[in-house]
Amino acid sequence: MAYEANRKKETRLKHVRVYDQLYRLIQEGVFPAGSQLPSEPVLAGQLSVSRMTLRRALALLQEDHLVKNIRGKGNFICAPSSCTPPFETGKTRHPIYSCCAQPFGEVELEFRIEPPTEAITQSLGQKSAAVVIADRWYRQGDTVSAYSLSFIPIEVIAGQGLDLNREQELKTFLETSVYSGEYGSACALTYTTTGNFTAVKYVLSHDSAFILVQETIYGRERQILVSSKHYIPVELFEVHLVSGEV
């Protein structure tokens, strides 16, 4: 049974492997900035995958600003962006709790340890021997409505003294501790349609429309502690802007 579950999960995550393959080809200059990717049928054939798998991989590349789809023309490689989200210090809040118009009573956590891909290494801004990949699903009763995907260098796990045999320690670190006043963060908000298949286990929204909060949390020396993607259905997203004191 465990083998069958793992096999099914690997099948569902095939688009991530295609993402990694295309990411590597883009970084190596096989598909340079400004160039057009082959048509979907041709590219799917070259990669020996279904068009559905390819489309999911392309959607992930689009949300990471590596590929841009121009309707009626195709997919084009984006030029590298030098724009970075503003860095904030002081106490911040978890995006799921601060931007979602629904309370959550339970957080379901799963994690795994893997060698970092090139894409993960770049998102973390550092080389790491291994990375902890943590999935979190946010539920209220039987309804799961939001999802977070986080990457943590294994060196951070050791530096924080976290025992991965005690799942609650990792959950507390990701849900609470990293939002204390001693750390800083940077966030960027975009629209995406990838939330349901990225969340894997649950359908978060039948409209497949999400606000993606891409978040980086920094340590005292400005090293990256956690890189996360938070998916919130558009119909549940809300943000409150607070002006300065009068």
PDB file of C-alpha atoms in Angstrom:
ATOM      1  CA  MET A   1       0.000   0.000   0.000  1.00  0.00           C
ATOM      2  CA  ALA A   2       2.797   2.438   0.892  1.00  0.00           C
ATOM      3  CA  TYR A   3       4.556   1.626  -2.384  1.00  0.00           C
ATOM      4  CA  GLU A   4       1.351   2.269  -4.335  1.00  0.00           C
ATOM      5  CA  ALA A   5       0.802   5.613  -2.586  1.00  0.00           C
ATOM      6  CA  ASN A   6       4.354   6.710  -3.347  1.00  0.00           C
ATOM      7  CA  ARG A   7       3.989   5.623  -6.974  1.00  0.00           C
ATOM      8  CA  LYS A   8       0.814   7.672  -7.364  1.00  0.00           C
ATOM      9  CA  LYS A   9       2.459  10.692  -5.768  1.00  0.00           C
ATOM     10  CA  GLU A  10       5.430  10.424  -8.129  1.00  0.00           C
ATOM     11  CA  THR A  11       3.011  10.320 -11.064  1.00  0.00           C
ATOM     12  CA  ARG A  12       1.207  13.423  -9.824  1.00  0.00           C
ATOM     13  CA  LEU A  13       4.491  15.277  -9.384  1.00  0.00           C
ATOM     14  CA  LYS A  14       5.794  14.453 -12.850  1.00  0.00           C
ATOM     15  CA  HIS A  15       5.192  18.053 -13.876  1.00  0.00           C
ATOM     16  CA  VAL A  16       7.707  19.162 -11.223  1.00  0.00           C
ATOM     17  CA  ARG A  17      10.389  17.043 -12.862  1.00  0.00           C
ATOM     18  CA  VAL A  18       9.501  18.597 -16.238  1.00  0.00           C
ATOM     19  CA  TYR A  19       9.719  22.040 -14.601  1.00  0.00           C
ATOM     20  CA  ASP A  20      13.206  21.196 -13.326  1.00  0.00           C
ATOM     21  CA  GLN A  21      14.267  19.972 -16.760  1.00  0.00           C
ATOM     22  CA  LEU A  22      13.038  23.120 -18.513  1.00  0.00           C
ATOM     23  CA  TYR A  23      14.519  25.307 -15.780  1.00  0.00           C
ATOM     24  CA  ARG A  24      17.922  23.733 -16.372  1.00  0.00           C
ATOM     25  CA  LEU A  25      17.641  24.236 -20.141  1.00  0.00           C
ATOM     26  CA  ILE A  26      16.766  27.899 -19.618  1.00  0.00           C
ATOM     27  CA  GLN A  27      19.676  28.436 -17.227  1.00  0.00           C
ATOM     28  CA  GLU A  28      22.082  26.712 -19.639  1.00  0.00           C
ATOM     29  CA  GLY A  29      20.993  29.002 -22.458  1.00  0.00           C
ATOM     30  CA  VAL A  30      19.409  26.309 -24.609  1.00  0.00           C
ATOM     31  CA  PHE A  31      16.339  28.559 -24.489  1.00  0.00           C
ATOM     32  CA  PRO A  32      17.799  32.091 -24.134  1.00  0.00           C
ATOM     33  CA  ALA A  33      15.889  35.139 -22.888  1.00  0.00           C
ATOM     34  CA  GLY A  34      13.456  36.426 -25.491  1.00  0.00           C
ATOM     35  CA  SER A  35      13.337  33.177 -27.436  1.00  0.00           C
ATOM     36  CA  GLN A  36      10.142  31.268 -28.086  1.00  0.00           C
ATOM     37  CA  LEU A  37       9.663  27.741 -26.820  1.00  0.00           C
ATOM     38  CA  PRO A  38       8.570  25.094 -29.330  1.00  0.00           C
ATOM     39  CA  SER A  39       4.818  24.622 -29.623  1.00  0.00           C
ATOM     40  CA  GLU A  40       3.220  22.526 -26.883  1.00  0.00           C
ATOM     41  CA  PRO A  41       2.762  19.407 -29.053  1.00  0.00           C
ATOM     42  CA  VAL A  42       6.383  19.581 -30.235  1.00  0.00           C
ATOM     43  CA  LEU A  43       7.834  20.312 -26.781  1.00  0.00           C
ATOM     44  CA  ALA A  44       5.725  17.578 -25.142  1.00  0.00           C
ATOM     45  CA  GLY A  45       7.039  15.140 -27.737  1.00  0.00           C
ATOM     46  CA  GLN A  46      10.637  16.219 -27.175  1.00  0.00           C
ATOM     47  CA  LEU A  47      10.260  15.704 -23.410  1.00  0.00           C
ATOM     48  CA  SER A  48       8.215  12.502 -23.781  1.00  0.00           C
ATOM     49  CA  VAL A  49       5.386  13.756 -21.566  1.00  0.00           C
ATOM     50  CA  SER A  50       1.690  14.433 -21.997  1.00  0.00           C
ATOM     51  CA  ARG A  51       0.497  17.910 -22.910  1.00  0.00           C
ATOM     52  CA  MET A  52      -1.279  18.134 -19.541  1.00  0.00           C
ATOM     53  CA  THR A  53       1.992  17.480 -17.699  1.00  0.00           C
ATOM     54  CA  LEU A  54       3.770  20.022 -19.892  1.00  0.00           C
ATOM     55  CA  ARG A  55       1.080  22.661 -19.329  1.00  0.00           C
ATOM     56  CA  ARG A  56       1.385  22.257 -15.567  1.00  0.00           C
ATOM     57  CA  ALA A  57       5.164  22.647 -15.773  1.00  0.00           C
ATOM     58  CA  LEU A  58       4.773  25.744 -17.966  1.00  0.00           C
ATOM     59  CA  ALA A  59       2.274  27.207 -15.480  1.00  0.00           C
ATOM     60  CA  LEU A  60       4.866  26.851 -12.704  1.00  0.00           C
ATOM     61  CA  LEU A  61       7.503  28.507 -14.896  1.00  0.00           C
ATOM     62  CA  GLN A  62       5.069  31.339 -15.584  1.00  0.00           C
ATOM     63  CA  GLU A  63       4.352  31.941 -11.891  1.00  0.00           C
ATOM     64  CA  ASP A  64       8.118  32.056 -11.272  1.00  0.00           C
ATOM     65  CA  HIS A  65       8.459  34.690 -14.028  1.00  0.00           C
ATOM     66  CA  LEU A  66      10.672  32.492 -16.197  1.00  0.00           C
ATOM     67  CA  VAL A  67       8.189  32.027 -19.031  1.00  0.00           C
ATOM     68  CA  LYS A  68       5.504  34.341 -20.386  1.00  0.00           C
ATOM     69  CA  ASN A  69       2.541  33.108 -22.395  1.00  0.00           C
ATOM     70  CA  ILE A  70       1.306  35.451 -25.114  1.00  0.00           C
ATOM     71  CA  ARG A  71      -2.142  34.428 -26.251  1.00  0.00           C
ATOM     72  CA  GLY A  72      -2.195  33.344 -29.864  1.00  0.00           C
ATOM     73  CA  LYS A  73       1.593  33.381 -30.163  1.00  0.00           C
ATOM     74  CA  GLY A  74       3.062  30.940 -27.641  1.00  0.00           C
ATOM     75  CA  ASN A  75       5.459  30.776 -24.692  1.00  0.00           C
ATOM     76  CA  PHE A  76       8.502  33.029 -24.480  1.00  0.00           C
ATOM     77  CA  ILE A  77      11.508  33.036 -22.130  1.00  0.00           C
ATOM     78  CA  CYS A  78      11.519  36.068 -19.835  1.00  0.00           C
ATOM     79  CA  ALA A  79      14.570  38.244 -19.316  1.00  0.00           C
ATOM     80  CA  PRO A  80      16.043  37.962 -15.789  1.00  0.00           C
ATOM     81  CA  SER A  81      14.481  40.486 -13.445  1.00  0.00           C
ATOM     82  CA  SER A  82      16.596  42.637 -11.140  1.00  0.00           C
ATOM     83  CA  CYS A  83      13.529  43.740  -9.175  1.00  0.00           C
ATOM     84  CA  THR A  84      13.283  42.238  -5.697  1.00  0.00           C
ATOM     85  CA  PRO A  85      10.462  42.636  -3.155  1.00  0.00           C
ATOM     86  CA  PRO A  86      11.138  45.143  -0.360  1.00  0.00           C
ATOM     87  CA  PHE A  87      12.812  43.695   2.727  1.00  0.00           C
ATOM     88  CA  GLU A  88      10.956  44.244   5.990  1.00  0.00           C
ATOM     89  CA  THR A  89      12.275  43.836   9.498  1.00  0.00           C
ATOM     90  CA  GLY A  90      10.336  43.487  12.689  1.00  0.00           C
ATOM     91  CA  LYS A  91       7.376  41.295  13.534  1.00  0.00           C
ATOM     92  CA  THR A  92       5.486  40.011  10.484  1.00  0.00           C
ATOM     93  CA  ARG A  93       2.485  37.731  10.070  1.00  0.00           C
ATOM     94  CA  HIS A  94       1.989  34.432   8.311  1.00  0.00           C
ATOM     95  CA  PRO A  95       0.390  35.276   4.912  1.00  0.00           C
ATOM     96  CA  ILE A  96      -2.231  32.536   5.187  1.00  0.00           C
ATOM     97  CA  TYR A  97      -3.562  34.028   8.418  1.00  0.00           C
ATOM     98  CA  SER A  98      -3.176  37.677   7.451  1.00  0.00           C
ATOM     99  CA  CYS A  99      -4.578  37.455   3.887  1.00  0.00           C
ATOM    100  CA  CYS A 100      -7.246  34.756   4.048  1.00  0.00           C
ATOM    101  CA  ALA A 101     -10.839  35.660   4.958  1.00  0.00           C
ATOM    102  CA  GLN A 102     -11.402  32.333   6.671  1.00  0.00           C
ATOM    103  CA  PRO A 103     -10.171  31.012   9.997  1.00  0.00           C
ATOM    104  CA  PHE A 104      -8.406  27.661  10.114  1.00  0.00           C
ATOM    105  CA  GLY A 105      -8.674  25.135  12.884  1.00  0.00           C
ATOM    106  CA  GLU A 106      -6.071  22.626  11.756  1.00  0.00           C
ATOM    107  CA  VAL A 107      -2.802  22.559   9.838  1.00  0.00           C
ATOM    108  CA  GLU A 108      -1.854  19.280   8.171  1.00  0.00           C
ATOM    109  CA  LEU A 109       1.896  18.910   7.648  1.00  0.00           C
ATOM    110  CA  GLU A 110       3.998  16.545   5.559  1.00  0.00           C
ATOM    111  CA  PHE A 111       7.698  16.933   4.835  1.00  0.00           C
ATOM    112  CA  ARG A 112      10.560  15.200   3.073  1.00  0.00           C
ATOM    113  CA  ILE A 113      14.313  15.673   2.749  1.00  0.00           C
ATOM    114  CA  GLU A 114      15.807  15.863  -0.748  1.00  0.00           C
ATOM    115  CA  PRO A 115      18.928  17.090  -2.541  1.00  0.00           C
ATOM    116  CA  PRO A 116      18.152  20.630  -3.763  1.00  0.00           C
ATOM    117  CA  THR A 117      17.443  21.172  -7.444  1.00  0.00           C
ATOM    118  CA  GLU A 118      19.009  24.096  -9.296  1.00  0.00           C
ATOM    119  CA  ALA A 119      15.753  26.028  -8.976  1.00  0.00           C
ATOM    120  CA  ILE A 120      15.568  25.480  -5.208  1.00  0.00           C
ATOM    121  CA  THR A 121      19.231  26.411  -4.764  1.00  0.00           C
ATOM    122  CA  GLN A 122      18.620  29.689  -6.578  1.00  0.00           C
ATOM    123  CA  SER A 123      15.482  30.463  -4.568  1.00  0.00           C
ATOM    124  CA  LEU A 124      17.428  29.883  -1.332  1.00  0.00           C
ATOM    125  CA  GLY A 125      20.396  31.935  -2.537  1.00  0.00           C
ATOM    126  CA  GLN A 126      22.864  29.397  -1.203  1.00  0.00           C
ATOM    127  CA  LYS A 127      24.146  25.881  -1.683  1.00  0.00           C
ATOM    128  CA  SER A 128      22.901  23.330   0.787  1.00  0.00           C
ATOM    129  CA  ALA A 129      23.664  19.659   1.380  1.00  0.00           C
ATOM    130  CA  ALA A 130      19.926  18.932   1.488  1.00  0.00           C
ATOM    131  CA  VAL A 131      16.649  20.757   1.786  1.00  0.00           C
ATOM    132  CA  VAL A 132      13.533  20.071   3.830  1.00  0.00           C
ATOM    133  CA  ILE A 133      10.424  20.439   1.663  1.00  0.00           C
ATOM    134  CA  ALA A 134       7.331  21.013   3.787  1.00  0.00           C
ATOM    135  CA  ASP A 135       3.728  20.834   2.555  1.00  0.00           C
ATOM    136  CA  ARG A 136       1.018  22.375   4.702  1.00  0.00           C
ATOM    137  CA  TRP A 137      -2.739  22.242   4.129  1.00  0.00           C
ATOM    138  CA  TYR A 138      -5.053  24.549   6.080  1.00  0.00           C
ATOM    139  CA  ARG A 139      -8.470  23.199   6.961  1.00  0.00           C
ATOM    140  CA  GLN A 140     -11.610  24.240   8.782  1.00  0.00           C
ATOM    141  CA  GLY A 141     -13.626  21.135   9.515  1.00  0.00           C
ATOM    142  CA  ASP A 142     -13.710  19.013   6.368  1.00  0.00           C
ATOM    143  CA  THR A 143     -12.809  21.919   4.075  1.00  0.00           C
ATOM    144  CA  VAL A 144      -9.206  22.527   2.980  1.00  0.00           C
ATOM    145  CA  SER A 145      -8.912  26.005   1.493  1.00  0.00           C
ATOM    146  CA  ALA A 146      -5.261  27.079   1.490  1.00  0.00           C
ATOM    147  CA  TYR A 147      -1.844  25.556   0.994  1.00  0.00           C
ATOM    148  CA  SER A 148       1.810  26.413   1.695  1.00  0.00           C
ATOM    149  CA  LEU A 149       4.962  24.920   0.209  1.00  0.00           C
ATOM    150  CA  SER A 150       8.215  25.731   2.013  1.00  0.00           C
ATOM    151  CA  PHE A 151      11.890  25.007   1.403  1.00  0.00           C
ATOM    152  CA  ILE A 152      14.318  25.050   4.347  1.00  0.00           C
ATOM    153  CA  PRO A 153      18.070  24.374   4.067  1.00  0.00           C
ATOM    154  CA  ILE A 154      19.040  21.431   6.251  1.00  0.00           C
ATOM    155  CA  GLU A 155      21.663  23.674   7.870  1.00  0.00           C
ATOM    156  CA  VAL A 156      18.855  25.923   9.131  1.00  0.00           C
ATOM    157  CA  ILE A 157      17.111  22.924  10.663  1.00  0.00           C
ATOM    158  CA  ALA A 158      20.322  22.072  12.537  1.00  0.00           C
ATOM    159  CA  GLY A 159      21.003  25.695  13.477  1.00  0.00           C
ATOM    160  CA  GLN A 160      17.519  26.073  14.944  1.00  0.00           C
ATOM    161  CA  GLY A 161      17.930  22.832  16.905  1.00  0.00           C
ATOM    162  CA  LEU A 162      14.827  21.290  15.308  1.00  0.00           C
ATOM    163  CA  ASP A 163      14.249  17.569  15.770  1.00  0.00           C
ATOM    164  CA  LEU A 164      12.566  16.267  12.618  1.00  0.00           C
ATOM    165  CA  ASN A 165      11.454  13.207  14.571  1.00  0.00           C
ATOM    166  CA  ARG A 166       9.161  15.620  16.388  1.00  0.00           C
ATOM    167  CA  GLU A 167       6.887  16.933  13.647  1.00  0.00           C
ATOM    168  CA  GLN A 168       5.374  19.592  15.910  1.00  0.00           C
ATOM    169  CA  GLU A 169       8.736  21.349  16.208  1.00  0.00           C
ATOM    170  CA  LEU A 170       8.913  21.897  12.445  1.00  0.00           C
ATOM    171  CA  LYS A 171       5.278  22.992  12.349  1.00  0.00           C
ATOM    172  CA  THR A 172       5.795  25.507  15.162  1.00  0.00           C
ATOM    173  CA  PHE A 173       8.914  26.876  13.454  1.00  0.00           C
ATOM    174  CA  LEU A 174       7.108  27.401  10.129  1.00  0.00           C
ATOM    175  CA  GLU A 175       3.799  28.623  11.531  1.00  0.00           C
ATOM    176  CA  THR A 176       4.981  30.772  14.431  1.00  0.00           C
ATOM    177  CA  SER A 177       8.675  31.090  15.266  1.00  0.00           C
ATOM    178  CA  VAL A 178       9.887  32.541  11.944  1.00  0.00           C
ATOM    179  CA  TYR A 179       7.370  35.379  12.327  1.00  0.00           C
ATOM    180  CA  SER A 180       8.942  36.675  15.510  1.00  0.00           C
ATOM    181  CA  GLY A 181      10.500  40.128  15.557  1.00  0.00           C
ATOM    182  CA  GLU A 182      14.060  38.851  15.233  1.00  0.00           C
ATOM    183  CA  TYR A 183      13.707  37.970  11.538  1.00  0.00           C
ATOM    184  CA  GLY A 184      12.974  39.887   8.339  1.00  0.00           C
ATOM    185  CA  SER A 185      10.944  38.990   5.281  1.00  0.00           C
ATOM    186  CA  ALA A 186      10.095  39.931   1.699  1.00  0.00           C
ATOM    187  CA  CYS A 187       6.857  39.065  -0.116  1.00  0.00           C
ATOM    188  CA  ALA A 188       5.506  39.307  -3.663  1.00  0.00           C
ATOM    189  CA  LEU A 189       1.894  38.722  -4.729  1.00  0.00           C
ATOM    190  CA  THR A 190       0.851  37.306  -8.103  1.00  0.00           C
ATOM    191  CA  TYR A 191      -2.113  35.562  -9.695  1.00  0.00           C
ATOM    192  CA  THR A 192      -1.809  31.879 -10.549  1.00  0.00           C
ATOM    193  CA  THR A 193      -3.900  28.892 -11.597  1.00  0.00           C
ATOM    194  CA  THR A 194      -1.561  26.232 -10.189  1.00  0.00           C
ATOM    195  CA  GLY A 195      -2.909  25.953  -6.640  1.00  0.00           C
ATOM    196  CA  ASN A 196      -4.985  22.803  -7.028  1.00  0.00           C
ATOM    197  CA  PHE A 197      -2.366  20.591  -8.652  1.00  0.00           C
ATOM    198  CA  THR A 198       0.454  22.042  -6.548  1.00  0.00           C
ATOM    199  CA  ALA A 199      -1.480  21.192  -3.378  1.00  0.00           C
ATOM    200  CA  VAL A 200      -1.652  17.584  -4.707  1.00  0.00           C
ATOM    201  CA  LYS A 201      -3.871  16.017  -2.023  1.00  0.00           C
ATOM    202  CA  TYR A 202      -6.848  18.383  -2.025  1.00  0.00           C
ATOM    203  CA  VAL A 203      -8.869  20.592  -4.345  1.00  0.00           C
ATOM    204  CA  LEU A 204      -8.660  24.029  -2.768  1.00  0.00           C
ATOM    205  CA  SER A 205     -10.926  25.900  -5.186  1.00  0.00           C
ATOM    206  CA  HIS A 206     -13.206  24.752  -7.992  1.00  0.00           C
ATOM    207  CA  ASP A 207     -12.452  28.009  -9.836  1.00  0.00           C
ATOM    208  CA  SER A 208      -8.686  27.252  -9.957  1.00  0.00           C
ATOM    209  CA  ALA A 209      -7.958  30.945  -9.374  1.00  0.00           C
ATOM    210  CA  PHE A 210      -5.420  31.792  -6.662  1.00  0.00           C
ATOM    211  CA  ILE A 211      -3.380  34.596  -5.211  1.00  0.00           C
ATOM    212  CA  LEU A 212       0.179  33.348  -4.755  1.00  0.00           C
ATOM    213  CA  VAL A 213       2.233  34.924  -1.984  1.00  0.00           C
ATOM    214  CA  GLN A 214       5.919  34.217  -2.599  1.00  0.00           C
ATOM    215  CA  GLU A 215       7.696  34.774   0.697  1.00  0.00           C
ATOM    216  CA  THR A 216      11.336  34.768   1.766  1.00  0.00           C
ATOM    217  CA  ILE A 217      12.262  34.884   5.455  1.00  0.00           C
ATOM    218  CA  TYR A 218      15.746  36.031   6.426  1.00  0.00           C
ATOM    219  CA  GLY A 219      17.883  35.443   9.515  1.00  0.00           C
ATOM    220  CA  ARG A 220      19.844  38.016  11.491  1.00  0.00           C
ATOM    221  CA  GLU A 221      22.710  37.943   8.978  1.00  0.00           C
ATOM    222  CA  ARG A 222      20.295  38.290   6.023  1.00  0.00           C
ATOM    223  CA  GLN A 223      20.719  34.617   5.120  1.00  0.00           C
ATOM    224  CA  ILE A 224      17.593  32.908   3.830  1.00  0.00           C
ATOM    225  CA  LEU A 225      15.929  30.705   6.423  1.00  0.00           C
ATOM    226  CA  VAL A 226      12.799  29.723   4.530  1.00  0.00           C
ATOM    227  CA  SER A 227      11.494  30.214   0.992  1.00  0.00           C
ATOM    228  CA  SER A 228       7.742  29.658   0.707  1.00  0.00           C
ATOM    229  CA  LYS A 229       4.832  29.765  -1.683  1.00  0.00           C
ATOM    230  CA  HIS A 230       1.401  30.349  -0.143  1.00  0.00           C
ATOM    231  CA  TYR A 231      -1.709  29.651  -2.250  1.00  0.00           C
ATOM    232  CA  ILE A 232      -4.973  31.391  -1.322  1.00  0.00           C
ATOM    233  CA  PRO A 233      -8.165  31.053  -3.430  1.00  0.00           C
ATOM    234  CA  VAL A 234      -9.105  34.392  -4.959  1.00  0.00           C
ATOM    235  CA  GLU A 235     -12.547  34.277  -3.370  1.00  0.00           C
ATOM    236  CA  LEU A 236     -10.935  34.043   0.100  1.00  0.00           C
ATOM    237  CA  PHE A 237      -8.138  36.545  -0.401  1.00  0.00           C
ATOM    238  CA  GLU A 238      -8.250  39.859   1.427  1.00  0.00           C
ATOM    239  CA  VAL A 239      -5.628  42.356   2.438  1.00  0.00           C
ATOM    240  CA  HIS A 240      -5.859  45.243   4.892  1.00  0.00           C
ATOM    241  CA  LEU A 241      -3.715  48.314   4.277  1.00  0.00           C
ATOM    242  CA  VAL A 242      -2.803  50.284   7.381  1.00  0.00           C
ATOM    243  CA  SER A 243      -1.650  53.858   6.977  1.00  0.00           C
ATOM    244  CA  GLY A 244       0.841  55.562   9.255  1.00  0.00           C
ATOM    245  CA  GLU A 245      -0.155  57.182  12.495  1.00  0.00           C
ATOM    246  CA  VAL A 246      -1.874  60.558  12.233  1.00  0.00           C
TER     247      VAL A 246
END
